[in-house]
């Protein structure tokens, strides 16, 4: 008797289908949470850079070492510089979400403990925690944005530019009419809590939904990220040393050498060809110029020096911030072929912003500062977004590791210029004039530094293009010699085109750009594998047969 087939229940399949539909319906939720987290957390990380304890000097206890306290308060940026490359390696080996939570937790702990600080040692410890937390957070948010849509990557670049522009003003805003100097250690505790909550939500979504992630770091990437620690440590030591009464010309010389060292490392340390080098240059230029310039403008435009004060600066900051984010999003939607040109155009806009600073600042009406602020913020956002689009994640993290040593190098250079002018002041009016003159001279120096970066990038890009053209010509000449050589030349030429494609960002392309001589060998290995699969002749490496060899019929086997 025939047994009727067992009817399988359709409920599990229906449940799986319903779950897939529900997951697809809320696929936008991680992107929204991450976008909010980037908007809240990046300014929180960058605002830990400015050293503002001298602003509340009249509130400090008489028995505290004020100079030691200022040195201790300045440890956040060196700690951040040293943490970013190490965190970049860690975030590639693990995942971004847990590291974001860890960085924000450190910031929250440092904020909570800031109210109990009473000595220079404790202030230094808390500021190091601020720097480490920010150093974990910045590369983690970049890698998290890399996992998602290109718009989030553009949002990250725009918010980094806005945060660097407004960091000094954000650090000074909570100090108005304060009664305790410890507020410099916990400027935005509510924002810290909100950011930590968003990071916890993102971690929960990541645990439940998962993330495709990016490939793990290659050995060359780890070595170059570790190498970037060396100039960061050297610049940090120089920065601490300059607080011990160095002459201003020595400070300027040390700062210039630091910037030159960063550009040299950006030139030789990149491992993704011209695209990685362009991003490293853009990161160094933005770091050296943006925050040090905005900090001096903010200080000059304070009410005590005749400017509109912080309340008059928020409108230009807000307009510039919105413009920078919108410009970054627009760049993320354009064709990849225009990215190299747009990155250079962004740096040119920064130069124009420095010219506007020299011509327009100081102003009594804060709204006029929209012009230099908009040029600086939009230029930085466009340069970074365009460079990020054609670089891989490894080169992006390497460039980010050079950005914050650039910030400290710019601070040292601007401070040396400023001190040289302030020493000449003998009256309050001369002091105000010295601040303005120092800002104008710094705008000139910073503008020429960015121009030098643009020229350097153009010269090296032209040399790289010339070498590539010669390599392609040699490959084409070798390909005209015969069958096997022609096959190898074609493989090399196609590999070269793939390695130069702006959209390539994987580890294979990075390795190909690093070791160009392996192109022909790689083509020959692929040809050998192809012959084995098609020909079926064991270790045969001969040419591919036109007609595949006939296979034995199963009926013939059965007959025998």
Coordinates of C-alpha atoms in Angstrom, one line a residue, residues 30-536:
X30 CA 21.4 51.1 11.7
X31 CA 22.3 53.9 9.2
X32 CA 20.2 56.4 11.0
X33 CA 21.6 55.5 14.4
X34 CA 25.2 55.6 13.0
X35 CA 24.5 59.0 11.4
X36 CA 23.3 60.5 14.6
X37 CA 26.2 59.0 16.4
X38 CA 28.7 60.6 14.0
X39 CA 27.0 64.0 14.3
X40 CA 27.1 63.8 18.2
X41 CA 30.4 61.9 18.8
X42 CA 32.9 63.5 16.4
X43 CA 32.5 67.0 17.8
X44 CA 32.7 65.5 21.3
X45 CA 36.0 63.8 20.5
X46 CA 37.5 66.9 18.8
X47 CA 36.4 69.3 21.5
X48 CA 38.8 67.6 23.9
X49 CA 41.8 69.0 21.9
X50 CA 41.8 72.7 23.0
X51 CA 43.7 73.6 26.2
X52 CA 41.3 76.1 27.9
X53 CA 42.4 75.9 31.5
X54 CA 44.2 79.3 31.3
X55 CA 40.9 81.0 30.5
X56 CA 39.7 80.2 34.1
X57 CA 43.0 81.0 35.7
X58 CA 41.4 83.4 38.2
X59 CA 39.4 80.5 39.6
X60 CA 42.4 78.2 40.2
X61 CA 43.4 77.6 43.8
X62 CA 46.4 79.6 45.0
X63 CA 48.3 76.5 46.1
X64 CA 48.1 74.7 42.7
X65 CA 51.0 74.7 40.1
X66 CA 49.4 76.7 37.4
X67 CA 52.1 76.1 34.8
X68 CA 52.0 72.4 35.6
X69 CA 48.3 72.4 35.3
X70 CA 48.4 73.9 31.8
X71 CA 50.9 71.3 30.8
X72 CA 48.7 68.5 32.2
X73 CA 45.7 69.9 30.5
X74 CA 47.5 69.8 27.1
X75 CA 48.1 66.0 27.3
X76 CA 44.8 65.2 25.5
X77 CA 46.1 65.8 22.0
X78 CA 49.4 63.9 22.4
X79 CA 47.4 61.0 23.8
X80 CA 44.9 61.1 20.9
X81 CA 47.8 61.2 18.4
X82 CA 49.4 58.1 19.8
X83 CA 46.0 56.3 20.1
X84 CA 44.6 56.8 16.6
X85 CA 47.0 54.5 14.7
X86 CA 46.9 51.8 17.4
X87 CA 43.1 52.0 17.4
X88 CA 43.1 51.8 13.6
X89 CA 44.9 48.5 13.8
X90 CA 42.6 47.2 16.6
X91 CA 39.4 48.3 14.8
X92 CA 40.5 46.3 11.7
X93 CA 41.2 43.2 13.7
X94 CA 38.0 43.3 15.7
X95 CA 34.9 45.4 14.9
X96 CA 34.0 49.1 15.1
X97 CA 30.9 49.0 17.3
X98 CA 32.6 47.7 20.5
X99 CA 35.5 50.1 20.1
X100 CA 33.1 53.0 19.7
X101 CA 31.4 52.0 22.9
X102 CA 34.7 51.7 24.7
X103 CA 35.9 55.1 23.5
X104 CA 32.7 56.9 24.6
X105 CA 32.8 55.1 27.9
X106 CA 36.3 56.5 28.6
X107 CA 35.1 60.0 27.7
X108 CA 32.1 59.6 30.0
X109 CA 34.3 58.3 32.9
X110 CA 36.7 61.2 32.4
X111 CA 33.8 63.7 32.4
X112 CA 32.3 62.2 35.5
X113 CA 35.6 62.3 37.4
X114 CA 36.5 65.8 36.2
X115 CA 34.4 67.4 38.9
X116 CA 36.7 65.9 41.6
X117 CA 40.0 66.9 40.1
X118 CA 42.2 68.9 42.5
X119 CA 45.8 68.5 41.3
X120 CA 47.8 68.7 38.2
X121 CA 48.5 64.9 38.3
X122 CA 44.8 64.1 38.3
X123 CA 44.1 66.6 35.6
X124 CA 46.8 65.1 33.5
X125 CA 45.4 61.6 34.0
X126 CA 41.9 62.6 33.1
X127 CA 43.1 64.5 30.0
X128 CA 45.0 61.4 28.9
X129 CA 41.7 59.4 29.3
X130 CA 40.0 62.1 27.1
X131 CA 42.7 61.7 24.5
X132 CA 42.6 57.9 24.5
X133 CA 38.8 57.8 24.3
X134 CA 38.7 60.3 21.4
X135 CA 41.5 58.4 19.7
X136 CA 39.5 55.2 19.9
X137 CA 36.3 56.9 18.7
X138 CA 37.5 58.7 15.6
X139 CA 38.9 55.7 13.6
X140 CA 36.0 53.5 14.8
X141 CA 33.4 55.8 13.4
X142 CA 35.3 55.9 10.1
X143 CA 35.4 52.1 9.8
X144 CA 31.7 51.9 10.9
X145 CA 30.7 54.4 8.2
X146 CA 32.9 52.5 5.6
X147 CA 30.6 49.4 6.2
X148 CA 27.5 51.3 5.3
X149 CA 26.4 53.7 2.6
X150 CA 28.8 56.3 0.9
X151 CA 26.6 59.1 2.3
X152 CA 27.6 58.1 5.8
X153 CA 31.3 58.3 4.8
X154 CA 30.6 61.8 3.4
X155 CA 28.8 62.7 6.6
X156 CA 31.9 61.6 8.6
X157 CA 34.2 63.7 6.5
X158 CA 31.9 66.8 6.7
X159 CA 31.5 66.4 10.5
X160 CA 35.3 66.1 10.9
X161 CA 35.8 69.4 9.1
X162 CA 33.0 71.1 11.1
X163 CA 34.4 69.8 14.4
X164 CA 37.9 71.0 13.6
X165 CA 36.6 74.4 12.7
X166 CA 34.4 74.9 15.8
X167 CA 36.4 73.0 18.4
X168 CA 37.9 76.1 20.1
X169 CA 34.5 77.9 20.2
X170 CA 32.8 74.7 21.6
X171 CA 35.5 74.4 24.3
X172 CA 35.1 78.0 25.3
X173 CA 31.3 78.2 25.3
X174 CA 30.7 76.4 28.6
X175 CA 33.3 78.6 30.4
X176 CA 31.1 81.7 30.3
X177 CA 30.3 82.9 33.8
X178 CA 31.5 79.6 35.4
X179 CA 32.2 79.3 39.1
X180 CA 34.5 76.3 39.1
X181 CA 37.6 75.6 36.9
X182 CA 36.8 71.9 36.7
X183 CA 34.3 72.6 34.0
X184 CA 37.2 72.5 31.5
X185 CA 37.3 68.8 32.2
X186 CA 33.6 68.1 31.6
X187 CA 32.4 70.7 29.1
X188 CA 29.5 68.6 27.7
X189 CA 28.4 65.8 30.1
X190 CA 24.9 65.5 28.6
X191 CA 26.3 65.1 25.1
X192 CA 28.6 62.4 26.4
X193 CA 25.6 60.5 27.8
X194 CA 23.6 60.9 24.6
X195 CA 26.5 59.7 22.5
X196 CA 27.1 56.7 24.7
X197 CA 23.4 55.8 24.5
X198 CA 23.5 56.0 20.7
X199 CA 26.6 53.8 20.6
X200 CA 24.9 51.2 22.9
X201 CA 21.9 51.1 20.5
X202 CA 24.2 50.7 17.5
X203 CA 26.1 47.9 19.3
X204 CA 22.8 46.1 20.0
X205 CA 21.8 46.5 16.3
X206 CA 25.1 45.2 15.2
X207 CA 24.9 42.2 17.5
X208 CA 21.4 41.3 16.2
X209 CA 21.8 42.1 12.5
X210 CA 25.5 41.7 12.0
X211 CA 27.6 43.7 9.6
X212 CA 29.5 42.7 6.4
X213 CA 32.6 44.4 7.8
X214 CA 35.8 45.3 5.9
X215 CA 38.7 42.9 5.2
X216 CA 41.3 42.5 7.9
X217 CA 44.5 44.5 7.8
X218 CA 47.4 43.4 5.5
X219 CA 50.9 43.2 7.1
X220 CA 52.0 46.3 5.1
X221 CA 49.0 48.2 6.5
X222 CA 49.8 47.3 10.1
X223 CA 53.5 48.2 9.6
X224 CA 52.7 51.6 8.1
X225 CA 50.1 52.4 10.8
X226 CA 52.7 51.5 13.5
X227 CA 55.2 53.7 11.6
X228 CA 52.9 56.7 12.0
X229 CA 53.3 56.4 15.8
X230 CA 56.9 57.6 15.4
X231 CA 56.3 61.1 14.2
X232 CA 53.4 61.4 16.5
X233 CA 55.6 60.6 19.5
X234 CA 58.3 62.9 18.3
X235 CA 56.0 65.9 17.8
X236 CA 54.4 65.2 21.2
X237 CA 57.8 65.3 22.9
X238 CA 58.6 68.6 21.1
X239 CA 55.3 70.1 22.1
X240 CA 55.9 69.3 25.8
X241 CA 59.5 70.5 25.5
X242 CA 58.5 73.9 24.1
X243 CA 56.6 74.7 27.3
X244 CA 59.9 75.0 29.1
X245 CA 60.7 78.5 27.9
X246 CA 62.0 77.6 24.4
X247 CA 62.7 80.7 22.2
X248 CA 60.0 81.3 19.7
X249 CA 62.3 80.8 16.7
X250 CA 63.1 77.3 18.0
X251 CA 59.4 76.6 18.4
X252 CA 58.8 77.7 14.8
X253 CA 61.7 75.6 13.5
X254 CA 60.5 72.5 15.4
X255 CA 57.0 73.0 14.1
X256 CA 58.2 73.3 10.5
X257 CA 60.4 70.2 10.8
X258 CA 57.4 68.4 12.2
X259 CA 55.2 69.3 9.2
X260 CA 58.0 68.4 6.7
X261 CA 58.3 65.0 8.5
X262 CA 54.6 64.4 8.2
X263 CA 54.6 65.2 4.5
X264 CA 57.6 63.0 3.9
X265 CA 55.9 60.1 5.6
X266 CA 52.7 60.8 3.6
X267 CA 54.9 60.6 0.4
X268 CA 56.7 57.4 1.1
X269 CA 54.4 55.7 3.6
X270 CA 51.3 55.3 1.5
X271 CA 50.5 51.8 0.3
X272 CA 47.7 52.4 -2.2
X273 CA 49.5 54.5 -4.9
X274 CA 48.5 58.0 -5.9
X275 CA 45.0 57.8 -4.3
X276 CA 46.4 56.9 -0.9
X277 CA 49.1 59.6 -1.2
X278 CA 46.5 62.3 -2.1
X279 CA 44.4 61.4 1.0
X280 CA 47.4 61.5 3.3
X281 CA 48.3 65.0 1.9
X282 CA 44.8 66.2 2.4
X283 CA 44.7 64.9 6.0
X284 CA 48.0 66.6 6.8
X285 CA 47.0 69.9 5.2
X286 CA 43.6 70.0 6.9
X287 CA 45.1 69.1 10.3
X288 CA 47.9 71.7 10.1
X289 CA 45.6 74.6 9.0
X290 CA 42.0 74.2 10.0
X291 CA 41.9 74.0 13.8
X292 CA 44.9 76.3 14.6
X293 CA 43.4 78.9 12.3
X294 CA 39.9 78.7 13.6
X295 CA 41.3 78.8 17.2
X296 CA 43.1 82.1 16.5
X297 CA 40.1 83.6 14.8
X298 CA 37.9 82.6 17.7
X299 CA 40.2 84.2 20.2
X300 CA 40.6 87.4 18.2
X301 CA 36.8 87.7 17.8
X302 CA 36.0 87.4 21.5
X303 CA 34.1 90.3 23.1
X304 CA 37.1 91.4 25.2
X305 CA 39.1 92.1 22.1
X306 CA 36.4 94.1 20.3
X307 CA 34.8 91.3 18.4
X308 CA 31.2 90.1 18.4
X309 CA 31.9 87.4 21.1
X310 CA 30.9 83.8 21.0
X311 CA 27.2 84.6 20.7
X312 CA 28.0 86.4 17.4
X313 CA 30.0 83.5 16.0
X314 CA 27.5 80.8 16.1
X315 CA 25.6 81.9 13.0
X316 CA 28.7 81.7 10.8
X317 CA 29.7 78.4 12.4
X318 CA 26.2 76.9 11.8
X319 CA 26.0 78.1 8.2
X320 CA 29.5 76.8 7.5
X321 CA 28.8 73.5 9.2
X322 CA 25.6 72.9 7.1
X323 CA 27.5 73.9 4.0
X324 CA 30.3 71.5 4.6
X325 CA 28.1 68.5 5.2
X326 CA 26.0 69.3 2.1
X327 CA 29.1 69.7 0.0
X328 CA 30.4 66.4 1.2
X329 CA 27.2 64.6 0.4
X330 CA 27.1 66.1 -3.1
X331 CA 30.7 65.0 -3.7
X332 CA 29.7 61.5 -2.6
X333 CA 27.1 61.3 -5.4
X334 CA 29.4 62.5 -8.2
X335 CA 31.4 60.3 -10.7
X336 CA 34.6 58.7 -9.4
X337 CA 36.6 60.1 -12.3
X338 CA 36.4 63.6 -11.0
X339 CA 37.5 62.9 -7.4
X340 CA 41.2 63.7 -7.9
X341 CA 40.3 67.1 -9.3
X342 CA 37.8 67.8 -6.6
X343 CA 40.3 66.9 -3.8
X344 CA 42.7 69.5 -5.2
X345 CA 39.8 72.0 -5.6
X346 CA 39.0 71.5 -1.9
X347 CA 42.6 72.4 -0.9
X348 CA 42.4 75.5 -3.2
X349 CA 39.2 76.6 -1.3
X350 CA 41.2 76.3 1.9
X351 CA 43.9 78.6 0.5
X352 CA 41.1 81.1 -0.5
X353 CA 39.8 80.8 3.0
X354 CA 43.2 81.7 4.5
X355 CA 43.3 84.7 2.1
X356 CA 39.8 85.8 3.4
X357 CA 41.1 85.5 7.0
X358 CA 44.0 87.8 6.2
X359 CA 41.8 90.3 4.4
X360 CA 38.6 90.3 6.6
X361 CA 39.5 89.4 10.2
X362 CA 38.9 91.0 12.6
X363 CA 35.3 92.1 12.0
X364 CA 32.8 93.7 14.4
X365 CA 29.9 91.9 12.7
X366 CA 30.2 88.1 13.3
X367 CA 28.0 87.2 10.2
X368 CA 30.8 88.5 7.9
X369 CA 32.9 85.5 9.1
X370 CA 30.7 83.3 7.0
X371 CA 33.0 83.9 4.1
X372 CA 36.3 82.6 5.6
X373 CA 34.5 79.9 7.7
X374 CA 32.5 78.6 4.7
X375 CA 35.6 78.5 2.5
X376 CA 37.6 76.6 5.1
X377 CA 34.9 74.2 6.1
X378 CA 33.6 73.4 2.6
X379 CA 37.2 73.1 1.2
X380 CA 38.2 70.7 4.0
X381 CA 35.0 68.6 3.6
X382 CA 35.3 68.4 -0.2
X383 CA 39.0 67.6 -0.1
X384 CA 38.6 64.8 2.5
X385 CA 35.4 63.3 0.9
X386 CA 36.9 63.2 -2.6
X387 CA 40.1 61.6 -1.4
X388 CA 38.3 59.1 0.8
X389 CA 36.2 57.9 -2.2
X390 CA 39.2 56.8 -4.2
X391 CA 41.3 55.4 -1.4
X392 CA 40.9 52.1 0.5
X393 CA 40.2 51.7 4.2
X394 CA 43.8 51.0 5.0
X395 CA 45.1 54.2 3.3
X396 CA 42.3 56.2 4.9
X397 CA 43.2 55.1 8.4
X398 CA 46.9 55.8 7.6
X399 CA 46.0 59.3 6.5
X400 CA 43.9 59.8 9.6
X401 CA 46.9 58.9 11.7
X402 CA 48.8 61.8 10.2
X403 CA 46.0 64.3 10.7
X404 CA 46.3 64.9 14.4
X405 CA 50.1 65.2 14.5
X406 CA 49.4 67.8 11.9
X407 CA 47.0 69.6 14.3
X408 CA 49.7 69.7 16.9
X409 CA 52.3 70.8 14.4
X410 CA 50.0 73.6 13.3
X411 CA 49.5 74.6 16.9
X412 CA 53.2 74.8 17.6
X413 CA 53.8 76.9 14.4
X414 CA 50.9 79.3 15.2
X415 CA 52.0 79.6 18.8
X416 CA 55.6 80.4 17.9
X417 CA 54.4 83.1 15.5
X418 CA 52.0 84.5 18.1
X419 CA 54.6 84.6 20.9
X420 CA 57.0 86.5 18.7
X421 CA 54.4 89.3 18.2
X422 CA 53.2 89.3 21.8
X423 CA 56.6 89.9 23.2
X424 CA 56.6 93.3 21.5
X425 CA 53.4 94.5 23.1
X426 CA 53.7 97.1 25.9
X427 CA 50.1 98.2 26.3
X428 CA 46.6 96.7 26.0
X429 CA 46.1 98.1 22.5
X430 CA 49.4 96.9 21.3
X431 CA 48.4 93.4 22.8
X432 CA 45.3 93.4 20.7
X433 CA 47.2 94.5 17.6
X434 CA 49.8 91.8 18.3
X435 CA 47.0 89.1 18.3
X436 CA 45.7 90.4 15.0
X437 CA 49.1 90.7 13.4
X438 CA 50.0 87.2 14.5
X439 CA 46.8 85.8 12.9
X440 CA 47.5 87.6 9.6
X441 CA 51.0 86.2 9.5
X442 CA 49.8 82.7 10.4
X443 CA 47.2 82.9 7.6
X444 CA 50.0 83.8 5.1
X445 CA 52.1 80.9 6.4
X446 CA 49.3 78.4 6.5
X447 CA 48.1 79.4 3.0
X448 CA 51.6 78.8 1.5
X449 CA 51.8 75.5 3.3
X450 CA 48.6 74.3 1.6
X451 CA 49.9 75.6 -1.7
X452 CA 53.1 73.6 -1.2
X453 CA 51.0 70.5 -0.5
X454 CA 49.0 71.0 -3.7
X455 CA 52.2 71.4 -5.8
X456 CA 53.8 68.4 -4.2
X457 CA 50.8 66.2 -4.8
X458 CA 50.6 67.4 -8.5
X459 CA 54.3 66.8 -9.1
X460 CA 54.2 63.3 -7.6
X461 CA 51.0 62.4 -9.4
X462 CA 52.5 63.4 -12.7
X463 CA 55.6 61.4 -12.1
X464 CA 53.5 58.4 -11.1
X465 CA 51.4 58.8 -14.3
X466 CA 54.6 58.9 -16.4
X467 CA 56.0 55.7 -14.8
X468 CA 52.7 54.0 -15.4
X469 CA 52.6 55.1 -19.0
X470 CA 56.1 53.7 -19.5
X471 CA 55.2 50.4 -17.9
X472 CA 52.1 50.1 -20.1
X473 CA 54.2 50.9 -23.2
X474 CA 56.8 48.2 -22.2
X475 CA 54.0 45.7 -21.6
X476 CA 52.5 46.4 -25.0
X477 CA 55.9 46.0 -26.7
X478 CA 56.5 42.7 -24.9
X479 CA 53.0 41.5 -25.9
X480 CA 53.8 41.8 -29.6
X481 CA 56.4 39.1 -29.4
X482 CA 54.3 35.9 -29.6
X483 CA 51.7 33.8 -28.0
X484 CA 52.9 33.3 -24.4
X485 CA 54.5 36.8 -24.2
X486 CA 51.3 38.3 -25.7
X487 CA 49.2 36.6 -23.1
X488 CA 51.4 37.8 -20.3
X489 CA 51.5 41.4 -21.6
X490 CA 47.7 41.5 -21.8
X491 CA 47.5 40.2 -18.2
X492 CA 49.9 42.9 -17.1
X493 CA 48.1 45.7 -18.9
X494 CA 44.7 44.6 -17.6
X495 CA 46.1 44.3 -14.1
X496 CA 47.6 47.8 -14.4
X497 CA 44.3 49.3 -15.4
X498 CA 42.5 47.6 -12.5
X499 CA 45.1 48.8 -10.1
X500 CA 44.7 52.4 -11.3
X501 CA 40.9 52.3 -11.3
X502 CA 39.5 54.9 -8.8
X503 CA 36.9 52.5 -7.6
X504 CA 39.4 49.8 -6.5
X505 CA 39.7 49.7 -2.7
X506 CA 40.3 46.1 -1.8
X507 CA 43.4 44.5 -0.4
X508 CA 44.4 42.9 -3.7
X509 CA 44.4 46.2 -5.4
X510 CA 46.5 47.7 -2.6
X511 CA 49.0 44.9 -2.8
X512 CA 49.1 45.2 -6.6
X513 CA 49.8 49.0 -6.4
X514 CA 52.6 48.3 -3.8
X515 CA 54.3 45.6 -5.9
X516 CA 53.9 46.5 -9.5
X517 CA 56.4 43.9 -10.7
X518 CA 54.2 41.1 -9.6
X519 CA 51.6 41.9 -12.4
X520 CA 53.0 39.7 -15.2
X521 CA 53.7 36.8 -12.7
X522 CA 50.1 37.1 -11.5
X523 CA 48.8 36.9 -15.0
X524 CA 50.8 33.8 -15.8
X525 CA 49.6 32.1 -12.6
X526 CA 46.0 32.8 -13.6
X527 CA 46.6 31.5 -17.1
X528 CA 48.1 28.3 -15.7
X529 CA 45.1 27.7 -13.5
X530 CA 42.8 28.4 -16.4
X531 CA 44.5 25.8 -18.5
X532 CA 44.3 23.2 -15.8
X533 CA 40.6 23.7 -15.3
X534 CA 39.7 23.6 -19.0
X535 CA 42.2 21.2 -20.4
X536 CA 42.0 18.6 -17.6

